[in-house]
Structures are given as structure tokens and as C-alpha cells.
Amino acid sequence: MTTEDDVKANVAVFNVLADACIEAGQHQLAELVLTEKIPGSGQQPDLQSFNILLKAKRQQGDTVGAEKVYKEMKTLYGRLDTVSYNTLIDIYAGAGQLDKAFEAVDEMKEQGHRVTAKSLNPIAVLFQKKYVSRSTGDLLDLKGVAARGGPGRGDLGAGARAALALFASNAGARPDTYTLVALMSPLARKGQPFRTLAVFHHYVEKEGVRPNMYIYNTVISALADAIAAVQVKTTAPNELHLWLPFYEMPPIDPDAPGKLEKQVRALLGA
């Protein structure tokens, strides 16, 4: 005799299989498992099945298909879970559909789910992408840098400011390491080292984001670009502190500040 637990286990197996298909890039096969194989076994897909289907639509960039899945989920279950909403937000933000991404955030809160950095990061990425695509370089002379208190004390740029406002409007949500990577990387690639460093400073000092090694490497790259841009190799040694505003940051390992200083001194030829 088949018990309710047996049925749940069978659906769970199908879900694992479908998820593995998605990871292998076999999206159509995953949909076949979820929409035909499960019903064909005399069972119905559960909420996790639909979340996996949403995941497939996200990877395909299929916003229309994702909306169809969402409507079916609402009809069957009424109340979606956190994974559902986070995936929807990611889909809409990835497609540049900011209004729909915000609608998903609002519905998520209405349903009593907690909005986190994972929920908001795709929107922050979209903000930064739009800003960086139309912004210009920010290379400044040394006097301008010194007047602001060092490289990294200037303007964050509209994208990073918009991201701050986004998190501030969602109580309890705090930027995380992924947020910082997503905000810094486009600026560094666009040749905006000073804004890259400004974002680093603010999000670490004011927002409490803990840097990882990728972030520190981005800092080193930005510093190298800034140093080359203003030809700091002619700067007197006592101005070196302008390029070392990071040694007081919480280190990711005990030697991180020392390593950073050595690399910057090497860049300066000091």
C-alpha cells in the first residue's frame, strides 16, 4: 500500500532529477520531468517542483514563461515561499523590468516573508548596471584626492546610492558581500577606481559588509589604476597614507592589512 510519505518521497526524487537537469543545462528535460513525468506517475508537482521550474525559466531568461509558472503557483497554492519570490525578483531584475521586481518585493512582504540581501541584490545589480553604462571615468588629480581625505572618500555614484536607498526602504535587509562585489566590479571594469574605492569604504565602514579576498583584490586593482592615473610615484613618502585607508578594516585573515600595505608600497615604488 502506498502511503502519503511514499508519494512525497517520489515527488522529491523527481525534483532532485529536474534540478540536476537544470544544472546540466538541460532545461527542456527538466520541464518534462516536472510537468509530465510527475503527473504521469499519478502525483502532482509540489511547491518545490514549481520553484525548480522557475529556476529553469530564470536561466533561460524566459520572463513570459516565468509569469505563467507564477500564475499557476498562485492558483494552486495561493501563498508562495521565499525561494519563489527571490527567484521572481531575480528574473524581473535580470530582464530590466524594475517595476515588476518591486511588485514582487511588495507581494513578498505582504505574504509575511522576510526581505533579505538575497532578495534585493538583483535590483542593486540592475541599478549599478544602468548607472555604469552611462557614466564616465572618474580619474582625478592628487590634489583632488587629498582634498577629499584620500582615494575612497568621494562620490559613490548614483548606482551605489540607489542601492543604499533600496536597502534602507526594506527594514531588516542589510547589504552583504555579494552586494559589495556587484557594486564594485562594474566600476572597476569601467575605469572608475575612485568610485570603486568609495563604494568599498562606505559599505565596509558604514554598512558593516565583511570583505572577502575577491573584494580585496578588486581594491588592489583599483588602487593600481588610481596610482597610475595620477602618477603618484612622484609623491613624497609621507603622503603614502592617502593610498592606505584600508589597514584599519577588519581583516579577512590576520595578515591581510600587512599584505595590502606591501602590495601598495610595491606599486608606489616605496
mmCIF file of C-alpha atoms in Angstrom:
data_model
loop_
_atom_site.group_PDB
_atom_site.id
_atom_site.type_symbol
_atom_site.label_atom_id
_atom_site.label_comp_id
_atom_site.label_asym_id
_atom_site.label_seq_id
_atom_site.Cartn_x
_atom_site.Cartn_y
_atom_site.Cartn_z
ATOM 1 C CA MET A 1 0.000 0.000 0.000
ATOM 2 C CA THR A 2 1.335 3.442 -0.957
ATOM 3 C CA THR A 3 1.446 5.885 1.932
ATOM 4 C CA GLU A 4 1.448 9.685 1.855
ATOM 5 C CA ASP A 5 5.152 9.631 2.796
ATOM 6 C CA ASP A 6 5.880 7.409 -0.224
ATOM 7 C CA VAL A 7 4.187 9.917 -2.525
ATOM 8 C CA LYS A 8 6.176 12.801 -1.064
ATOM 9 C CA ALA A 9 9.388 10.865 -1.442
ATOM 10 C CA ASN A 10 8.622 10.086 -5.075
ATOM 11 C CA VAL A 11 7.955 13.758 -5.892
ATOM 12 C CA ALA A 12 11.160 14.689 -4.077
ATOM 13 C CA VAL A 13 13.113 12.274 -6.273
ATOM 14 C CA PHE A 14 11.641 13.824 -9.400
ATOM 15 C CA ASN A 15 12.559 17.275 -8.053
ATOM 16 C CA VAL A 16 16.175 16.236 -7.497
ATOM 17 C CA LEU A 17 16.300 14.813 -11.011
ATOM 18 C CA ALA A 18 14.848 18.000 -12.538
ATOM 19 C CA ASP A 19 17.248 20.210 -10.589
ATOM 20 C CA ALA A 20 20.182 18.117 -11.815
ATOM 21 C CA CYS A 21 18.940 18.546 -15.390
ATOM 22 C CA ILE A 22 18.901 22.330 -14.940
ATOM 23 C CA GLU A 23 22.434 22.336 -13.539
ATOM 24 C CA ALA A 24 23.486 20.423 -16.668
ATOM 25 C CA GLY A 25 21.774 22.964 -18.911
ATOM 26 C CA GLN A 26 19.028 20.516 -19.903
ATOM 27 C CA HIS A 27 16.095 22.858 -19.286
ATOM 28 C CA GLN A 28 13.599 21.131 -21.565
ATOM 29 C CA LEU A 29 14.316 17.788 -19.955
ATOM 30 C CA ALA A 30 13.788 19.342 -16.517
ATOM 31 C CA GLU A 31 10.409 20.703 -17.630
ATOM 32 C CA LEU A 32 9.475 17.288 -18.992
ATOM 33 C CA VAL A 33 10.201 15.705 -15.614
ATOM 34 C CA LEU A 34 8.213 18.330 -13.700
ATOM 35 C CA THR A 35 5.217 18.794 -15.983
ATOM 36 C CA GLU A 36 4.786 15.306 -17.469
ATOM 37 C CA LYS A 37 6.649 12.661 -15.515
ATOM 38 C CA ILE A 38 5.302 13.668 -12.101
ATOM 39 C CA PRO A 39 1.638 13.868 -13.234
ATOM 40 C CA GLY A 40 2.197 10.681 -15.258
ATOM 41 C CA SER A 41 3.116 8.886 -12.035
ATOM 42 C CA GLY A 42 -0.235 9.755 -10.538
ATOM 43 C CA GLN A 43 1.148 12.586 -8.400
ATOM 44 C CA GLN A 44 1.144 16.364 -8.519
ATOM 45 C CA PRO A 45 4.167 18.696 -8.519
ATOM 46 C CA ASP A 46 4.691 20.375 -5.153
ATOM 47 C CA LEU A 47 5.824 23.926 -4.430
ATOM 48 C CA GLN A 48 9.463 22.931 -4.714
ATOM 49 C CA SER A 49 8.755 21.498 -8.171
ATOM 50 C CA PHE A 50 7.438 24.861 -9.295
ATOM 51 C CA ASN A 51 10.397 26.677 -7.734
ATOM 52 C CA ILE A 52 12.707 24.457 -9.774
ATOM 53 C CA LEU A 53 10.653 25.282 -12.860
ATOM 54 C CA LEU A 54 11.044 28.992 -12.079
ATOM 55 C CA LYS A 55 14.783 28.418 -11.764
ATOM 56 C CA ALA A 56 14.812 26.949 -15.267
ATOM 57 C CA LYS A 57 12.942 29.975 -16.617
ATOM 58 C CA ARG A 58 15.442 32.288 -14.929
ATOM 59 C CA GLN A 59 18.399 30.553 -16.533
ATOM 60 C CA GLN A 60 16.654 30.693 -19.913
ATOM 61 C CA GLY A 61 15.812 34.373 -19.490
ATOM 62 C CA ASP A 62 12.177 33.457 -20.172
ATOM 63 C CA THR A 63 10.178 36.149 -18.371
ATOM 64 C CA VAL A 64 6.888 35.262 -20.096
ATOM 65 C CA GLY A 65 7.286 31.604 -19.175
ATOM 66 C CA ALA A 66 8.146 32.547 -15.594
ATOM 67 C CA GLU A 67 4.957 34.585 -15.282
ATOM 68 C CA LYS A 68 2.891 31.606 -16.463
ATOM 69 C CA VAL A 69 4.529 29.420 -13.831
ATOM 70 C CA TYR A 70 3.933 32.111 -11.190
ATOM 71 C CA LYS A 71 0.215 32.353 -12.033
ATOM 72 C CA GLU A 72 -0.168 28.586 -11.844
ATOM 73 C CA MET A 73 1.579 28.565 -8.478
ATOM 74 C CA LYS A 74 -0.750 31.263 -7.167
ATOM 75 C CA THR A 75 -3.786 29.305 -8.375
ATOM 76 C CA LEU A 76 -2.633 26.049 -6.775
ATOM 77 C CA TYR A 77 -1.051 27.300 -3.565
ATOM 78 C CA GLY A 78 -2.101 30.906 -3.048
ATOM 79 C CA ARG A 79 0.907 31.651 -0.877
ATOM 80 C CA LEU A 80 4.387 31.282 -2.380
ATOM 81 C CA ASP A 81 7.565 30.860 -0.331
ATOM 82 C CA THR A 82 10.747 32.934 -0.031
ATOM 83 C CA VAL A 83 12.548 30.951 -2.740
ATOM 84 C CA SER A 84 9.707 31.653 -5.184
ATOM 85 C CA TYR A 85 9.803 35.396 -4.634
ATOM 86 C CA ASN A 86 13.597 35.656 -4.654
ATOM 87 C CA THR A 87 13.676 33.839 -7.992
ATOM 88 C CA LEU A 88 10.939 36.062 -9.436
ATOM 89 C CA ILE A 89 12.764 39.218 -8.357
ATOM 90 C CA ASP A 90 15.947 37.900 -9.951
ATOM 91 C CA ILE A 91 14.087 37.119 -13.197
ATOM 92 C CA TYR A 92 12.479 40.563 -13.449
ATOM 93 C CA ALA A 93 15.623 42.472 -12.467
ATOM 94 C CA GLY A 94 17.677 40.445 -14.917
ATOM 95 C CA ALA A 95 15.239 41.407 -17.659
ATOM 96 C CA GLY A 96 15.435 45.090 -16.653
ATOM 97 C CA GLN A 97 11.795 45.089 -15.517
ATOM 98 C CA LEU A 98 12.258 47.171 -12.391
ATOM 99 C CA ASP A 99 8.551 47.826 -11.724
ATOM 100 C CA LYS A 100 7.733 44.120 -11.704
ATOM 101 C CA ALA A 101 10.731 43.386 -9.496
ATOM 102 C CA PHE A 102 9.423 45.892 -6.953
ATOM 103 C CA GLU A 103 5.926 44.413 -7.210
ATOM 104 C CA ALA A 104 7.390 41.029 -6.323
ATOM 105 C CA VAL A 105 9.203 42.565 -3.318
ATOM 106 C CA ASP A 106 5.968 44.201 -2.129
ATOM 107 C CA GLU A 107 3.983 40.982 -2.513
ATOM 108 C CA MET A 108 6.708 39.091 -0.700
ATOM 109 C CA LYS A 109 6.354 41.433 2.286
ATOM 110 C CA GLU A 110 2.555 41.271 2.149
ATOM 111 C CA GLN A 111 2.795 37.491 2.398
ATOM 112 C CA GLY A 112 4.835 37.848 5.575
ATOM 113 C CA HIS A 113 8.199 36.808 4.152
ATOM 114 C CA ARG A 114 11.427 38.469 5.246
ATOM 115 C CA VAL A 115 13.186 40.510 2.569
ATOM 116 C CA THR A 116 16.944 39.941 2.683
ATOM 117 C CA ALA A 117 20.051 40.865 0.710
ATOM 118 C CA LYS A 118 19.415 37.809 -1.475
ATOM 119 C CA SER A 119 16.058 39.342 -2.393
ATOM 120 C CA LEU A 120 17.390 42.835 -3.122
ATOM 121 C CA ASN A 121 20.802 42.152 -4.676
ATOM 122 C CA PRO A 122 19.423 41.573 -8.211
ATOM 123 C CA ILE A 123 17.803 45.031 -8.080
ATOM 124 C CA ALA A 124 21.027 46.582 -6.757
ATOM 125 C CA VAL A 125 22.871 44.952 -9.667
ATOM 126 C CA LEU A 126 20.373 46.496 -12.101
ATOM 127 C CA PHE A 127 20.809 49.951 -10.527
ATOM 128 C CA GLN A 128 24.578 49.732 -10.881
ATOM 129 C CA LYS A 129 24.426 48.359 -14.418
ATOM 130 C CA LYS A 130 22.229 51.249 -15.569
ATOM 131 C CA TYR A 131 24.412 53.826 -13.844
ATOM 132 C CA VAL A 132 27.772 52.494 -15.017
ATOM 133 C CA SER A 133 26.590 52.099 -18.613
ATOM 134 C CA ARG A 134 26.084 55.857 -18.935
ATOM 135 C CA SER A 135 28.770 57.174 -16.582
ATOM 136 C CA THR A 136 32.254 58.324 -17.432
ATOM 137 C CA GLY A 137 35.613 57.775 -15.796
ATOM 138 C CA ASP A 138 36.404 59.489 -12.504
ATOM 139 C CA LEU A 139 40.167 59.872 -12.634
ATOM 140 C CA LEU A 140 41.236 62.851 -10.559
ATOM 141 C CA ASP A 141 44.469 64.629 -9.792
ATOM 142 C CA LEU A 142 46.263 64.078 -6.498
ATOM 143 C CA LYS A 143 45.171 67.417 -5.039
ATOM 144 C CA GLY A 144 41.545 66.499 -5.588
ATOM 145 C CA VAL A 145 42.128 63.162 -3.896
ATOM 146 C CA ALA A 146 43.884 64.742 -0.927
ATOM 147 C CA ALA A 147 41.157 67.361 -0.525
ATOM 148 C CA ARG A 148 38.599 64.612 -0.075
ATOM 149 C CA GLY A 149 40.698 62.786 2.506
ATOM 150 C CA GLY A 150 42.166 60.139 0.240
ATOM 151 C CA PRO A 151 41.017 57.887 -2.574
ATOM 152 C CA GLY A 152 37.800 56.300 -1.433
ATOM 153 C CA ARG A 153 36.268 59.300 0.329
ATOM 154 C CA GLY A 154 34.410 60.711 -2.646
ATOM 155 C CA ASP A 155 31.180 60.121 -4.526
ATOM 156 C CA LEU A 156 29.794 56.581 -4.532
ATOM 157 C CA GLY A 157 27.998 57.082 -7.813
ATOM 158 C CA ALA A 158 24.251 57.015 -8.440
ATOM 159 C CA GLY A 159 24.024 53.222 -8.616
ATOM 160 C CA ALA A 160 25.546 52.564 -5.194
ATOM 161 C CA ARG A 161 23.497 55.397 -3.663
ATOM 162 C CA ALA A 162 20.306 53.922 -5.137
ATOM 163 C CA ALA A 163 21.268 50.540 -3.671
ATOM 164 C CA LEU A 164 21.648 52.157 -0.233
ATOM 165 C CA ALA A 165 18.172 53.677 -0.536
ATOM 166 C CA LEU A 166 16.801 50.304 -1.614
ATOM 167 C CA PHE A 167 18.106 48.564 1.498
ATOM 168 C CA ALA A 168 17.048 51.456 3.741
ATOM 169 C CA SER A 169 13.462 51.139 2.468
ATOM 170 C CA ASN A 170 13.325 47.462 3.439
ATOM 171 C CA ALA A 171 13.736 47.250 7.197
ATOM 172 C CA GLY A 172 15.974 44.440 8.340
ATOM 173 C CA ALA A 173 17.663 43.896 4.978
ATOM 174 C CA ARG A 174 21.386 44.587 5.052
ATOM 175 C CA PRO A 175 23.891 44.606 2.175
ATOM 176 C CA ASP A 176 26.170 41.580 2.122
ATOM 177 C CA THR A 177 29.431 40.552 0.467
ATOM 178 C CA TYR A 178 27.689 39.798 -2.819
ATOM 179 C CA THR A 179 26.163 43.309 -2.809
ATOM 180 C CA LEU A 180 29.598 44.873 -2.490
ATOM 181 C CA VAL A 181 31.112 42.695 -5.221
ATOM 182 C CA ALA A 182 28.215 43.545 -7.539
ATOM 183 C CA LEU A 183 28.637 47.284 -6.942
ATOM 184 C CA MET A 184 32.439 47.447 -7.097
ATOM 185 C CA SER A 185 33.181 45.184 -10.072
ATOM 186 C CA PRO A 186 31.375 47.200 -12.796
ATOM 187 C CA LEU A 187 33.046 50.410 -11.615
ATOM 188 C CA ALA A 188 36.478 48.808 -11.648
ATOM 189 C CA ARG A 189 35.908 47.396 -15.146
ATOM 190 C CA LYS A 190 34.668 50.786 -16.361
ATOM 191 C CA GLY A 191 37.882 52.501 -15.258
ATOM 192 C CA GLN A 192 36.426 54.278 -12.226
ATOM 193 C CA PRO A 193 38.918 53.428 -9.457
ATOM 194 C CA PHE A 194 37.993 56.288 -7.138
ATOM 195 C CA ARG A 195 34.304 55.392 -7.092
ATOM 196 C CA THR A 196 35.285 51.738 -6.670
ATOM 197 C CA LEU A 197 37.248 52.675 -3.543
ATOM 198 C CA ALA A 198 34.498 55.000 -2.302
ATOM 199 C CA VAL A 199 31.945 52.172 -2.526
ATOM 200 C CA PHE A 200 34.341 49.865 -0.704
ATOM 201 C CA HIS A 201 34.857 52.348 2.120
ATOM 202 C CA HIS A 202 31.207 53.163 2.645
ATOM 203 C CA TYR A 203 29.841 49.640 2.528
ATOM 204 C CA VAL A 204 32.545 48.265 4.838
ATOM 205 C CA GLU A 205 32.708 51.161 7.307
ATOM 206 C CA LYS A 206 29.059 52.249 7.372
ATOM 207 C CA GLU A 207 27.105 49.161 6.342
ATOM 208 C CA GLY A 208 29.260 46.550 8.061
ATOM 209 C CA VAL A 209 29.923 44.401 4.993
ATOM 210 C CA ARG A 210 32.797 41.979 5.568
ATOM 211 C CA PRO A 211 35.249 41.946 2.635
ATOM 212 C CA ASN A 212 36.391 38.698 1.078
ATOM 213 C CA MET A 213 39.554 38.061 -0.928
ATOM 214 C CA TYR A 214 37.874 38.922 -4.242
ATOM 215 C CA ILE A 215 36.916 42.341 -2.865
ATOM 216 C CA TYR A 216 40.450 42.984 -1.591
ATOM 217 C CA ASN A 217 41.826 42.015 -4.994
ATOM 218 C CA THR A 218 39.436 44.492 -6.614
ATOM 219 C CA VAL A 219 40.699 47.154 -4.184
ATOM 220 C CA ILE A 220 44.304 46.421 -5.180
ATOM 221 C CA SER A 221 43.392 46.670 -8.867
ATOM 222 C CA ALA A 222 41.552 49.948 -8.324
ATOM 223 C CA LEU A 223 44.468 51.354 -6.353
ATOM 224 C CA ALA A 224 46.859 50.394 -9.124
ATOM 225 C CA ASP A 225 44.670 52.202 -11.668
ATOM 226 C CA ALA A 226 44.367 55.267 -9.444
ATOM 227 C CA ILE A 227 48.109 55.382 -8.790
ATOM 228 C CA ALA A 228 48.902 55.085 -12.484
ATOM 229 C CA ALA A 229 46.308 57.733 -13.345
ATOM 230 C CA VAL A 230 47.676 60.426 -11.067
ATOM 231 C CA GLN A 231 51.331 59.362 -11.365
ATOM 232 C CA VAL A 232 51.654 59.007 -7.646
ATOM 233 C CA LYS A 233 55.138 57.517 -7.947
ATOM 234 C CA THR A 234 56.413 61.091 -7.642
ATOM 235 C CA THR A 235 54.533 61.614 -4.374
ATOM 236 C CA ALA A 236 56.544 62.127 -1.206
ATOM 237 C CA PRO A 237 56.612 59.091 1.123
ATOM 238 C CA ASN A 238 54.710 60.946 3.843
ATOM 239 C CA GLU A 239 51.668 61.049 1.545
ATOM 240 C CA LEU A 240 51.568 57.273 1.324
ATOM 241 C CA HIS A 241 48.794 57.183 3.927
ATOM 242 C CA LEU A 242 46.440 58.629 1.287
ATOM 243 C CA TRP A 243 46.669 55.315 -0.531
ATOM 244 C CA LEU A 244 46.411 53.123 2.548
ATOM 245 C CA PRO A 245 42.986 53.872 4.033
ATOM 246 C CA PHE A 246 42.279 50.174 4.388
ATOM 247 C CA TYR A 247 44.680 48.989 7.062
ATOM 248 C CA GLU A 248 42.124 49.585 9.835
ATOM 249 C CA MET A 249 39.497 47.445 8.100
ATOM 250 C CA PRO A 250 38.521 44.153 9.760
ATOM 251 C CA PRO A 251 40.961 41.737 8.125
ATOM 252 C CA ILE A 252 39.804 38.558 6.424
ATOM 253 C CA ASP A 253 42.935 36.970 7.838
ATOM 254 C CA PRO A 254 45.478 38.267 10.397
ATOM 255 C CA ASP A 255 47.999 39.180 7.711
ATOM 256 C CA ALA A 256 45.599 40.934 5.317
ATOM 257 C CA PRO A 257 46.447 44.569 6.274
ATOM 258 C CA GLY A 258 50.173 43.879 6.069
ATOM 259 C CA LYS A 259 49.827 42.160 2.717
ATOM 260 C CA LEU A 260 47.813 45.092 1.391
ATOM 261 C CA GLU A 261 50.385 47.634 2.549
ATOM 262 C CA LYS A 262 53.234 45.652 0.960
ATOM 263 C CA GLN A 263 51.422 45.486 -2.364
ATOM 264 C CA VAL A 264 50.644 49.207 -2.359
ATOM 265 C CA ARG A 265 54.232 50.092 -1.419
ATOM 266 C CA ALA A 266 55.379 47.955 -4.322
ATOM 267 C CA LEU A 267 53.007 49.812 -6.646
ATOM 268 C CA LEU A 268 54.375 53.108 -5.384
ATOM 269 C CA GLY A 269 57.952 52.000 -5.639
ATOM 270 C CA ALA A 270 58.341 52.945 -1.972
#
